[in-house]
Short mmCIF file of C-alpha atoms and ligand atoms in Angstrom, two decimals:
data_model
loop_
_atom_site.label_atom_id
_atom_site.label_comp_id
_atom_site.label_asym_id
_atom_site.label_seq_id
_atom_site.Cartn_x
_atom_site.Cartn_y
_atom_site.Cartn_z
CA MET A 24 1.52 -25.92 -7.19
CA THR A 25 2.53 -24.79 -3.73
CA LYS A 26 6.12 -24.02 -2.90
CA ARG A 27 7.17 -23.55 0.70
CA ILE A 28 8.88 -20.25 1.43
CA THR A 29 11.65 -20.61 4.02
CA ARG A 30 13.56 -17.33 3.68
CA VAL A 31 12.17 -13.92 2.87
CA LEU A 32 14.29 -10.95 1.89
CA VAL A 33 12.55 -7.80 3.06
CA ALA A 34 13.35 -5.07 0.54
CA ASN A 35 12.45 -2.20 2.83
CA ARG A 36 13.31 -0.42 6.06
CA GLY A 37 11.63 1.18 9.07
CA GLU A 38 8.45 0.00 10.70
CA ILE A 39 7.17 -1.97 7.71
CA ALA A 40 10.34 -4.06 7.44
CA LEU A 41 9.92 -5.01 11.10
CA ARG A 42 6.20 -5.63 10.64
CA VAL A 43 6.87 -8.11 7.83
CA MET A 44 9.66 -9.85 9.76
CA ARG A 45 7.40 -10.33 12.77
CA SER A 46 4.93 -12.39 10.75
CA CYS A 47 7.79 -14.33 9.16
CA ARG A 48 9.07 -15.24 12.61
CA GLU A 49 5.65 -16.44 13.71
CA ILE A 50 5.35 -18.87 10.82
CA GLY A 51 8.91 -20.17 11.01
CA ILE A 52 10.34 -18.21 8.09
CA GLN A 53 13.79 -16.64 8.30
CA SER A 54 14.09 -12.99 7.34
CA ILE A 55 16.87 -11.21 5.55
CA ALA A 56 17.34 -7.48 6.04
CA VAL A 57 18.96 -5.18 3.53
CA TYR A 58 20.20 -1.81 4.68
CA SER A 59 21.75 1.38 3.42
CA ASP A 60 24.82 2.91 5.08
CA VAL A 61 22.77 5.12 7.41
CA ASP A 62 20.55 2.18 8.43
CA ARG A 63 23.32 0.01 9.84
CA THR A 64 21.94 0.58 13.35
CA SER A 65 18.30 0.40 12.33
CA MET A 66 15.91 -1.94 14.12
CA HIS A 67 15.07 -4.10 11.09
CA VAL A 68 18.76 -5.02 10.84
CA ARG A 69 18.78 -6.14 14.47
CA TYR A 70 15.57 -8.12 14.16
CA ALA A 71 16.37 -10.06 10.99
CA ASN A 72 18.15 -13.42 10.91
CA TYR A 73 20.65 -12.07 8.37
CA ALA A 74 21.48 -8.58 7.15
CA TYR A 75 23.27 -7.30 4.05
CA PRO A 76 24.42 -3.78 3.16
CA ILE A 77 23.13 -2.55 -0.20
CA GLY A 78 24.67 0.89 -0.67
CA PRO A 79 24.68 4.56 0.30
CA ALA A 80 21.81 6.40 1.96
CA PRO A 81 20.00 7.81 -1.11
CA SER A 82 17.15 5.40 -2.02
CA ASN A 83 18.17 5.34 -5.67
CA GLU A 84 21.46 3.75 -4.70
CA SER A 85 20.07 1.35 -2.07
CA TYR A 86 16.40 0.52 -1.49
CA LEU A 87 15.57 1.21 -5.16
CA ASN A 88 18.63 -0.60 -6.52
CA ILE A 89 17.06 -3.62 -8.23
CA ASP A 90 20.33 -5.27 -9.30
CA LYS A 91 21.82 -5.03 -5.85
CA ILE A 92 18.74 -6.40 -4.09
CA ILE A 93 18.43 -9.33 -6.52
CA GLU A 94 22.13 -10.03 -6.00
CA VAL A 95 21.66 -10.17 -2.22
CA ALA A 96 18.60 -12.39 -2.62
CA LYS A 97 20.73 -14.89 -4.55
CA ILE A 98 23.74 -14.77 -2.22
CA SER A 99 21.52 -15.19 0.81
CA LYS A 100 19.43 -17.94 -0.82
CA ALA A 101 16.14 -16.14 -0.26
CA ASP A 102 13.21 -17.88 -1.94
CA ALA A 103 11.02 -14.81 -1.81
CA ILE A 104 11.12 -11.01 -1.59
CA HIS A 105 8.63 -8.91 0.33
CA PRO A 106 8.74 -5.28 -0.89
CA GLY A 107 6.71 -3.65 1.91
CA TYR A 108 5.12 -0.37 0.77
CA GLY A 109 6.76 2.47 -1.16
CA PHE A 110 10.20 1.83 -2.72
CA LEU A 111 9.91 -1.12 -5.17
CA SER A 112 6.50 -2.37 -4.03
CA GLU A 113 4.65 -1.20 -7.16
CA ASN A 114 7.52 -1.49 -9.61
CA ALA A 115 6.61 -3.78 -12.51
CA GLU A 116 10.23 -4.16 -13.57
CA PHE A 117 11.21 -5.43 -10.11
CA SER A 118 8.35 -7.95 -10.06
CA LYS A 119 9.51 -9.09 -13.51
CA ARG A 120 13.15 -9.44 -12.45
CA CYS A 121 12.09 -11.61 -9.50
CA GLN A 122 10.10 -13.80 -11.88
CA GLU A 123 13.06 -14.15 -14.24
CA GLU A 124 15.43 -15.04 -11.41
CA GLY A 125 13.10 -17.64 -9.93
CA ILE A 126 12.48 -15.64 -6.76
CA ILE A 127 8.90 -15.37 -5.51
CA PHE A 128 7.75 -11.73 -5.48
CA ILE A 129 5.29 -11.34 -2.60
CA GLY A 130 2.93 -9.19 -4.61
CA PRO A 131 1.26 -9.17 -8.00
CA THR A 132 2.61 -9.95 -11.48
CA PRO A 133 4.33 -7.24 -13.54
CA GLU A 134 1.31 -7.16 -15.89
CA ILE A 135 -1.11 -6.37 -13.06
CA ILE A 136 1.19 -3.69 -11.63
CA SER A 137 1.43 -2.04 -15.07
CA THR A 138 -2.31 -2.20 -15.71
CA MET A 139 -3.16 -0.61 -12.37
CA GLY A 140 -0.23 1.82 -12.50
CA ASP A 141 -1.61 3.43 -15.62
CA LYS A 142 -4.73 5.23 -14.43
CA ILE A 143 -6.50 5.39 -17.79
CA THR A 144 -5.92 1.66 -18.40
CA ALA A 145 -7.16 0.89 -14.87
CA ARG A 146 -10.22 3.08 -15.51
CA THR A 147 -11.01 1.40 -18.83
CA THR A 148 -10.59 -2.06 -17.29
CA MET A 149 -13.10 -1.13 -14.57
CA ILE A 150 -15.59 0.39 -17.03
CA ASN A 151 -15.45 -2.82 -19.08
CA SER A 152 -16.13 -4.99 -16.05
CA GLY A 153 -19.02 -2.93 -14.70
CA VAL A 154 -17.32 -1.33 -11.69
CA PRO A 155 -18.62 2.23 -11.21
CA VAL A 156 -16.05 4.87 -12.13
CA VAL A 157 -16.29 8.68 -12.02
CA PRO A 158 -18.08 9.89 -15.18
CA GLY A 159 -15.51 11.05 -17.73
CA THR A 160 -13.32 9.98 -20.62
CA LYS A 161 -12.31 6.45 -21.48
CA GLU A 162 -9.28 7.68 -23.39
CA ASN A 163 -6.45 10.14 -22.99
CA LEU A 164 -6.96 13.61 -24.46
CA THR A 165 -5.32 14.00 -27.86
CA ASP A 166 -5.56 17.74 -28.46
CA ASP A 167 -7.17 21.03 -27.36
CA ALA A 168 -10.26 20.52 -29.51
CA MET A 169 -10.94 17.15 -27.91
CA ALA A 170 -10.37 18.66 -24.45
CA LEU A 171 -12.94 21.39 -25.05
CA ARG A 172 -15.44 18.88 -26.48
CA VAL A 173 -15.17 16.32 -23.64
CA VAL A 174 -15.28 18.95 -20.90
CA LYS A 175 -18.53 20.18 -22.46
CA GLU A 176 -19.89 16.62 -22.54
CA VAL A 177 -18.89 15.81 -18.95
CA GLY A 178 -19.96 19.26 -17.72
CA LEU A 179 -18.08 21.67 -15.45
CA PRO A 180 -16.58 21.37 -12.90
CA VAL A 181 -14.13 18.70 -14.03
CA MET A 182 -10.83 17.23 -12.91
CA ILE A 183 -7.98 16.85 -15.39
CA LYS A 184 -5.76 14.00 -14.26
CA ALA A 185 -2.41 12.52 -15.27
CA SER A 186 -2.72 8.97 -16.64
CA ALA A 187 0.64 8.03 -15.19
CA GLY A 188 -0.30 9.80 -11.96
CA GLY A 189 -1.91 9.00 -8.67
CA GLY A 190 -1.53 10.66 -5.31
CA GLY A 191 -2.70 14.03 -6.57
CA LYS A 192 0.23 14.95 -8.84
CA GLY A 193 -0.62 16.33 -12.27
CA MET A 194 -4.20 16.98 -11.22
CA ARG A 195 -6.16 20.19 -11.97
CA MET A 196 -9.70 21.14 -11.11
CA VAL A 197 -11.47 23.30 -13.68
CA ASP A 198 -14.68 25.18 -12.92
CA LYS A 199 -14.63 27.92 -15.59
CA GLU A 200 -14.73 27.46 -19.34
CA GLU A 201 -12.01 30.05 -19.92
CA ASN A 202 -9.59 28.06 -17.73
CA ILE A 203 -9.87 24.73 -19.54
CA LEU A 204 -6.87 25.11 -21.83
CA SER A 205 -4.55 26.72 -19.26
CA SER A 206 -5.38 24.00 -16.73
CA LEU A 207 -4.82 21.37 -19.41
CA ARG A 208 -1.37 22.78 -20.08
CA ALA A 209 -0.56 22.98 -16.36
CA ALA A 210 -1.66 19.37 -15.77
CA ARG A 211 0.32 18.15 -18.77
CA SER A 212 3.52 19.90 -17.77
CA GLU A 213 3.29 18.70 -14.15
CA ALA A 214 2.61 15.16 -15.42
CA LYS A 215 5.56 15.37 -17.77
CA SER A 216 7.98 16.52 -15.10
CA SER A 217 6.69 14.13 -12.42
CA PHE A 218 6.20 10.96 -14.47
CA GLY A 219 7.87 11.63 -17.82
CA ASP A 220 4.49 11.15 -19.49
CA ASP A 221 2.10 14.03 -20.26
CA SER A 222 -1.00 11.92 -20.98
CA VAL A 223 -4.10 13.26 -19.23
CA TYR A 224 -7.81 12.43 -19.10
CA VAL A 225 -10.95 14.09 -17.76
CA GLU A 226 -13.32 13.19 -14.93
CA LYS A 227 -16.36 14.91 -13.47
CA TYR A 228 -15.28 16.78 -10.33
CA ILE A 229 -16.70 15.27 -7.14
CA SER A 230 -16.89 17.98 -4.47
CA SER A 231 -16.03 17.09 -0.87
CA PRO A 232 -15.71 13.34 -1.46
CA HIS A 233 -14.90 10.69 1.09
CA HIS A 234 -11.88 8.51 0.43
CA ILE A 235 -12.92 4.97 1.33
CA GLU A 236 -10.86 1.95 0.37
CA PHE A 237 -11.53 -1.79 0.51
CA GLN A 238 -8.96 -4.37 1.49
CA ILE A 239 -9.05 -7.38 -0.79
CA LEU A 240 -7.25 -10.72 -0.78
CA GLY A 241 -7.01 -12.93 -3.85
CA ASP A 242 -5.31 -16.31 -4.20
CA LYS A 243 -3.72 -17.92 -7.26
CA HIS A 244 -6.82 -20.11 -7.76
CA GLY A 245 -9.21 -17.30 -8.66
CA ASN A 246 -10.76 -16.77 -5.22
CA VAL A 247 -11.16 -13.14 -4.11
CA ILE A 248 -12.63 -11.81 -0.88
CA HIS A 249 -12.77 -8.37 0.71
CA LEU A 250 -11.98 -7.52 4.32
CA CYS A 251 -14.24 -4.47 4.51
CA GLU A 252 -13.36 -0.80 4.28
CA ARG A 253 -11.00 1.79 5.70
CA GLU A 254 -12.05 5.44 5.95
CA CYS A 255 -9.04 7.50 4.85
CA SER A 256 -10.51 10.97 4.38
CA VAL A 257 -8.31 12.63 7.02
CA GLN A 258 -5.48 13.65 4.71
CA ARG A 259 -3.15 16.59 4.32
CA ARG A 260 -1.70 17.28 0.89
CA HIS A 261 -2.53 13.71 -0.18
CA GLN A 262 -0.80 12.29 2.89
CA LYS A 263 -3.04 10.21 5.13
CA VAL A 264 -3.00 11.29 8.75
CA VAL A 265 -5.71 9.23 10.49
CA GLU A 266 -7.53 6.14 9.23
CA GLU A 267 -10.40 4.22 10.78
CA THR A 268 -12.65 1.25 10.27
CA PRO A 269 -15.60 0.93 10.05
CA SER A 270 -16.17 4.20 8.19
CA PRO A 271 -18.62 6.48 10.05
CA LEU A 272 -20.37 6.87 6.70
CA MET A 273 -20.86 3.17 6.04
CA THR A 274 -24.10 1.21 6.16
CA PRO A 275 -24.36 -2.59 5.86
CA GLU A 276 -26.05 -2.16 2.47
CA LEU A 277 -23.39 0.17 1.08
CA ARG A 278 -20.63 -2.09 2.43
CA GLU A 279 -22.19 -5.05 0.65
CA LYS A 280 -22.41 -3.14 -2.65
CA MET A 281 -18.96 -1.57 -2.49
CA GLY A 282 -17.44 -4.84 -1.31
CA LYS A 283 -18.92 -6.63 -4.32
CA SER A 284 -17.52 -3.95 -6.64
CA ALA A 285 -14.09 -4.24 -4.98
CA VAL A 286 -14.07 -8.00 -5.54
CA GLU A 287 -15.18 -7.50 -9.17
CA ALA A 288 -12.41 -4.95 -9.67
CA ALA A 289 -9.80 -7.42 -8.42
CA LYS A 290 -11.25 -10.26 -10.48
CA ALA A 291 -11.16 -8.07 -13.59
CA VAL A 292 -7.35 -8.27 -13.54
CA ASN A 293 -7.03 -11.80 -12.09
CA TYR A 294 -5.54 -10.26 -9.00
CA HIS A 295 -3.68 -12.27 -6.41
CA GLY A 296 -2.19 -11.13 -3.15
CA ALA A 297 -3.28 -8.31 -0.87
CA GLY A 298 -4.60 -5.22 -2.63
CA THR A 299 -6.66 -2.12 -2.04
CA ILE A 300 -9.45 -0.69 -4.13
CA GLU A 301 -9.81 3.05 -3.55
CA PHE A 302 -13.18 4.71 -4.00
CA LEU A 303 -14.43 8.26 -3.89
CA VAL A 304 -17.82 8.47 -2.18
CA ASP A 305 -19.97 11.57 -2.69
CA ASN A 306 -22.53 13.12 -0.35
CA ASP A 307 -25.36 11.03 -1.82
CA LEU A 308 -23.34 7.86 -1.13
CA ASN A 309 -22.60 7.24 -4.81
CA TYR A 310 -19.25 5.56 -5.05
CA TYR A 311 -16.66 5.52 -7.83
CA PHE A 312 -13.52 3.47 -8.42
CA LEU A 313 -10.46 5.72 -8.14
CA GLU A 314 -7.31 3.60 -8.11
CA MET A 315 -6.08 0.19 -7.11
CA ASN A 316 -3.01 -0.14 -4.91
CA THR A 317 -1.21 -3.39 -5.58
CA ARG A 318 0.66 -3.51 -2.27
CA LEU A 319 0.26 -3.88 1.47
CA GLN A 320 -0.73 -0.43 2.73
CA VAL A 321 0.53 1.62 5.64
CA GLU A 322 -2.92 1.50 7.28
CA HIS A 323 -3.42 -2.28 6.97
CA PRO A 324 -3.29 -2.85 10.78
CA ILE A 325 -6.76 -1.40 11.42
CA THR A 326 -8.20 -4.05 9.10
CA GLU A 327 -6.19 -6.72 10.89
CA ARG A 328 -7.50 -5.48 14.22
CA VAL A 329 -11.22 -5.62 13.42
CA THR A 330 -11.17 -8.76 11.25
CA GLY A 331 -8.52 -10.73 13.14
CA TYR A 332 -6.51 -11.69 10.06
CA ASP A 333 -2.75 -11.23 9.71
CA LEU A 334 -2.43 -9.70 6.24
CA VAL A 335 1.30 -10.34 5.90
CA LYS A 336 0.81 -14.00 6.73
CA ALA A 337 -1.98 -14.09 4.15
CA GLN A 338 0.33 -12.50 1.55
CA ILE A 339 3.00 -15.13 2.18
CA HIS A 340 0.55 -18.03 2.02
CA ILE A 341 -0.93 -16.70 -1.21
CA ALA A 342 2.57 -16.32 -2.68
CA GLU A 343 3.24 -19.95 -1.78
CA GLY A 344 0.22 -20.87 -3.88
CA ARG A 345 -2.10 -21.90 -1.07
CA PRO A 346 -5.81 -21.32 -1.53
CA LEU A 347 -7.47 -18.73 0.75
CA GLU A 348 -8.45 -20.34 4.03
CA ILE A 349 -11.54 -18.22 4.44
CA LYS A 350 -14.67 -17.41 2.47
CA GLN A 351 -16.47 -14.08 2.28
CA GLU A 352 -19.10 -15.36 4.77
CA ASP A 353 -16.35 -15.93 7.35
CA VAL A 354 -15.33 -12.27 7.36
CA PHE A 355 -16.85 -9.97 9.94
CA GLN A 356 -15.73 -6.86 11.80
CA PHE A 357 -15.60 -6.70 15.57
CA GLY A 358 -15.44 -3.29 17.22
CA HIS A 359 -13.69 -0.19 15.95
CA SER A 360 -10.09 0.58 15.07
CA ILE A 361 -8.28 3.89 14.46
CA GLU A 362 -4.73 4.50 13.32
CA CYS A 363 -2.71 7.68 13.84
CA ARG A 364 0.52 8.14 11.91
CA ILE A 365 3.21 9.56 14.17
CA TYR A 366 5.62 11.68 12.12
CA ALA A 367 8.90 13.35 13.01
CA GLU A 368 7.72 16.73 11.75
CA ASP A 369 7.09 20.24 12.95
CA THR A 370 3.34 20.69 12.58
CA ASP A 371 3.63 24.36 13.60
CA ASN A 372 6.14 25.01 10.84
CA ASN A 373 4.34 23.82 7.71
CA PHE A 374 4.86 20.17 8.71
CA MET A 375 8.58 20.33 7.98
CA PRO A 376 10.34 17.03 8.52
CA SER A 377 12.18 16.96 11.84
CA PRO A 378 14.78 14.19 11.65
CA GLY A 379 17.36 13.72 14.39
CA LEU A 380 18.35 11.90 17.55
CA ILE A 381 15.64 10.30 19.71
CA THR A 382 16.76 11.26 23.21
CA HIS A 383 13.82 9.62 24.95
CA ILE A 384 10.84 7.51 23.94
CA THR A 385 8.01 6.06 26.02
CA GLU A 386 5.42 4.24 23.99
CA PRO A 387 1.80 3.84 25.08
CA MET A 388 0.62 0.46 26.30
CA GLY A 389 -2.45 -1.13 27.77
CA LEU A 390 -5.78 -2.49 26.58
CA GLY A 391 -6.46 -2.05 22.88
CA VAL A 392 -3.12 -0.40 22.03
CA ARG A 393 -0.72 -1.50 19.26
CA THR A 394 2.27 0.46 18.06
CA ASP A 395 4.06 -0.45 14.86
CA GLY A 396 7.33 1.42 15.08
CA TYR A 397 11.05 0.92 14.81
CA VAL A 398 12.86 3.70 16.68
CA TYR A 399 14.55 3.39 20.05
CA GLU A 400 16.27 5.72 22.50
CA GLY A 401 19.56 6.79 20.94
CA TYR A 402 18.38 6.12 17.37
CA GLU A 403 18.88 8.88 14.85
CA ILE A 404 16.08 9.30 12.31
CA PRO A 405 17.84 9.82 8.97
CA ILE A 406 16.88 12.69 6.71
CA HIS A 407 16.94 10.49 3.62
CA TYR A 408 13.60 8.74 3.99
CA ASP A 409 9.98 9.26 4.95
CA PRO A 410 9.98 10.70 8.50
CA MET A 411 7.22 8.42 9.84
CA ILE A 412 8.24 7.22 13.31
CA SER A 413 5.42 4.82 14.01
CA LYS A 414 1.74 4.04 13.75
CA LEU A 415 -0.48 3.99 16.78
CA ILE A 416 -3.35 1.57 16.29
CA ILE A 417 -6.23 1.56 18.73
CA TRP A 418 -9.04 -0.90 19.16
CA ALA A 419 -12.19 -0.51 21.24
CA ARG A 420 -15.73 -1.83 21.12
CA THR A 421 -17.23 1.42 19.88
CA ARG A 422 -16.01 4.43 17.90
CA THR A 423 -16.46 6.74 20.89
CA GLU A 424 -14.40 4.46 23.12
CA ALA A 425 -11.75 4.14 20.41
CA ILE A 426 -11.38 7.94 20.23
CA GLU A 427 -11.13 8.18 24.03
CA ARG A 428 -8.53 5.44 24.07
CA MET A 429 -6.58 7.11 21.27
CA ARG A 430 -6.48 10.34 23.29
CA ARG A 431 -5.20 8.42 26.30
CA ALA A 432 -2.54 6.63 24.23
CA LEU A 433 -1.41 9.86 22.53
CA TYR A 434 -1.13 11.41 26.01
CA GLU A 435 1.11 8.51 27.13
CA TYR A 436 3.29 8.76 24.01
CA LYS A 437 6.46 10.71 24.89
CA ILE A 438 9.17 11.35 22.34
CA THR A 439 11.92 13.89 22.84
CA GLY A 440 14.79 14.92 20.58
CA VAL A 441 12.67 15.43 17.48
CA LYS A 442 9.42 17.32 16.90
CA THR A 443 6.44 15.04 16.36
CA SER A 444 2.85 15.22 15.14
CA ILE A 445 1.46 13.86 18.43
CA LYS A 446 -0.08 17.17 19.63
CA PHE A 447 -1.68 17.74 16.24
CA LEU A 448 -3.21 14.24 16.37
CA GLU A 449 -4.54 14.93 19.88
CA ARG A 450 -6.32 17.99 18.49
CA ILE A 451 -7.88 15.88 15.73
CA MET A 452 -9.23 13.51 18.40
CA GLU A 453 -10.73 16.52 20.19
CA CYS A 454 -12.22 18.10 17.08
CA PRO A 455 -16.06 18.08 17.13
CA ASP A 456 -16.38 17.22 13.41
CA PHE A 457 -14.11 14.24 13.89
CA LYS A 458 -15.80 13.12 17.11
CA GLU A 459 -19.18 13.26 15.38
CA GLY A 460 -17.82 11.34 12.39
CA LYS A 461 -18.82 14.24 10.14
CA TYR A 462 -15.82 14.68 7.93
CA ASP A 463 -14.64 14.28 4.34
CA THR A 464 -11.42 14.90 2.42
CA HIS A 465 -11.62 18.62 3.27
CA PHE A 466 -11.56 17.95 7.03
CA ILE A 467 -8.11 19.35 7.82
CA GLN A 468 -8.64 22.44 5.64
CA ASP A 469 -12.12 23.03 7.07
CA ASN A 470 -10.89 22.72 10.66
CA GLU A 471 -7.60 24.55 10.31
CA ASP A 472 -8.36 27.01 13.11
CA PHE A 473 -9.17 24.26 15.54
CA LEU A 474 -6.29 21.99 14.54
CA MET A 475 -3.42 24.45 14.40
CA ALA A 476 -1.63 25.20 17.65
CA PRO A 477 -3.62 27.72 19.69
CA ASP A 478 -1.21 30.56 19.10
CA SER A 479 0.51 29.97 22.35
CA SER A 480 -0.66 32.98 24.41
CA LYS A 481 -3.13 30.72 26.25
CA GLU A 482 -0.67 27.85 26.53
CA ARG A 483 2.07 30.17 27.77
CA PHE A 484 -0.26 31.54 30.40
CA GLU A 485 -1.04 27.99 31.54
CA ASP A 486 2.66 27.16 31.62
CA LEU A 487 3.32 30.23 33.75
CA ALA A 488 0.58 29.24 36.17
CA ILE A 489 2.13 25.79 36.51
CA VAL A 490 5.58 27.24 37.08
CA ALA A 491 4.19 29.57 39.74
CA ALA A 492 2.38 26.70 41.46
CA PHE A 493 5.56 24.63 41.39
CA LEU A 494 7.74 27.39 42.82
CA ASP A 495 5.22 27.96 45.55
CA TYR A 496 5.05 24.22 46.29
CA ASN A 497 8.81 23.87 46.35
CA GLN A 498 9.11 26.85 48.67
CA LYS A 499 6.65 25.25 51.07
CA LEU A 500 8.58 21.98 51.05
CA LYS A 501 11.82 23.87 51.55
CA ASN A 502 10.37 25.64 54.55
CA ALA A 503 9.19 22.32 55.98
CA HIS A 504 12.30 20.21 55.28
CA GLY A 505 15.04 22.73 54.82
CA SER A 506 16.04 21.54 51.34
CA ASP A 507 14.85 21.24 47.72
CA VAL A 508 12.83 18.05 47.42
CA ILE A 509 12.60 18.10 43.66
CA SER A 510 15.76 18.82 41.75
CA SER A 511 15.49 21.01 38.70
CA GLY A 512 16.11 18.09 36.31
CA THR A 513 12.89 16.22 37.08
CA LYS A 514 9.74 16.19 35.04
CA TRP A 515 8.01 18.49 37.45
CA LYS A 516 5.39 19.68 35.02
CA GLU A 517 2.98 16.76 35.13
CA PHE A 518 3.90 15.82 38.66
CA GLY A 519 3.62 19.34 39.89
CA ARG A 520 0.27 20.10 38.27
CA ARG A 521 -1.61 17.62 40.46
CA SER A 522 0.42 17.37 43.62
CA ALA A 523 1.04 21.06 44.00
CA MET A 524 -2.64 21.90 43.63
CA HIS A 525 -3.67 19.00 45.80
CA ARG A 526 -1.36 19.92 48.64
CA ALA A 527 -2.07 23.62 48.30
CA ASN A 528 -5.77 22.90 48.74
CA LYS A 529 -5.11 20.75 51.78
CA ASN A 530 -3.03 23.39 53.52
C1 MV4 B 606 -10.80 13.49 -7.46
C2 MV4 B 606 -11.44 14.39 -6.60
C3 MV4 B 606 -12.63 14.92 -7.01
N1 MV4 B 606 -13.17 14.55 -8.18
N2 MV4 B 606 -11.38 13.15 -8.62
C4 MV4 B 606 -6.68 13.13 -5.04
C5 MV4 B 606 -5.65 12.06 -5.10
C6 MV4 B 606 -5.95 11.26 -6.28
N3 MV4 B 606 -5.66 9.90 -6.04
C7 MV4 B 606 -7.39 11.50 -6.55
N4 MV4 B 606 -7.78 12.68 -5.82
C8 MV4 B 606 -8.99 13.27 -6.01
N5 MV4 B 606 -9.62 12.93 -7.16
C9 MV4 B 606 -12.53 13.69 -8.98
N6 MV4 B 606 -13.07 13.35 -10.14
C10 MV4 B 606 -10.80 14.72 -5.41
C11 MV4 B 606 -9.58 14.16 -5.10
C12 MV4 B 606 -9.01 14.54 -3.84
C13 MV4 B 606 -8.80 13.60 -2.81
C14 MV4 B 606 -9.11 12.25 -2.97
C15 MV4 B 606 -8.88 11.34 -1.97
C16 MV4 B 606 -8.36 11.78 -0.75
C17 MV4 B 606 -8.04 13.09 -0.57
C18 MV4 B 606 -8.25 14.03 -1.59
C19 MV4 B 606 -7.93 15.36 -1.38
C20 MV4 B 606 -8.13 16.27 -2.40
C21 MV4 B 606 -8.67 15.86 -3.63
#
């Protein structure tokens, strides 16, 4: 029943490729990197035991090239493939090809991926197994007449959603009767162009929901446990920005109920591996199944931090056929963990990606700090992929301490050469709604004024004051010693702020 894995091909790049390889190394498994032309100098290539080129920069020709990756797996004698997140991680065809070629896919079967990938099938499966779902249709809409009838039954406002969708594409909110048919057409055409499938269904619209997801682990012997929740409501255009656990909204009773539902959801499809059950939670703490993600998620480290389990190691052991080593009673959370996603983007310019050369990087360190990254000084972030640079994961005993520690770590984080989201994240940590834990999926929109850069006049004034203090300080030193003590190339700003004031006061 169990088959030892000795070599894992990691079909991914960036921080997640490294993350997976780290666990492999700990448990004595060799890792094989694959890389596109622009990733030749990437960190995952350096870290792996072996590395193989798989094609040009565009993902379609490299990280999404199933034939090429399978070919490398065979040449390199990999017994398993870890897909990371994104790319081929939720591709049923890829999981199937691995099966056919006798390579262990570290993830679910093609059937499970297909079931969960189709939102209406996932929804129906959950309804049939008693997991709460948002009130709405059990089937796709066939025609206009049916649309008008079901919207009446469900009651306005409603959400029209693409069956092949997820992540907010092909989704339309309707709050007026006269807009039903135009929204239906808009949703269908967006679904068609995004997924090649114009099937849509209807759900009751939940206003200002929380996005809370549960981490689950299932083995190949029918055991399923959950590793508690992650609060993921801080999002911008369906991109998560900050995640934390426990959720500020959670109570032990709600956790118990939602956890049970998450386990039921996974059992309904005979799930094995690591997975995530996403829920919407409304203001009265009603919760509804939204989607299941059949992969390791970007934000998995916060769960690792509070529960103590290495999720990649668990994935590998499950893939080998070993039974789960822990029972639900063994799982508990200790303290609080927050993750910030550090992006190479210009937050003042509509969050435009800002790829380019990293001229300097100093990463935060110290108690309760973990960074999962992959860039180094002299590395050029390619334009071809997601511009995430790293994830900063903080642990502290309490939520308040975790926020303070996150602010400290963001302050220590210095990256030059590309624009980053660090300042924006610092403002989130300072935002009263966030600090009080009073936020939902509308947080960024609701706090736009606070979160966007204070339109510089104040900052410029501060900068000028610092420059003036520095010039004054330097002049004093010059008078005393007869020469410039600090050359113009130094980082005078932070140094000067304290010392200049301090000395000025002393004089
Ligand atoms: C909803 C909803 C309100 N009511 N469904 C957005 C992404 C997709 N996976 C589901 N989404 C939503 N579905 C109903 N019936 C609100 C959202 C939604 C949202 C959900 C999770 C996290 C952020 C969000 C931001 C806007 C809308």
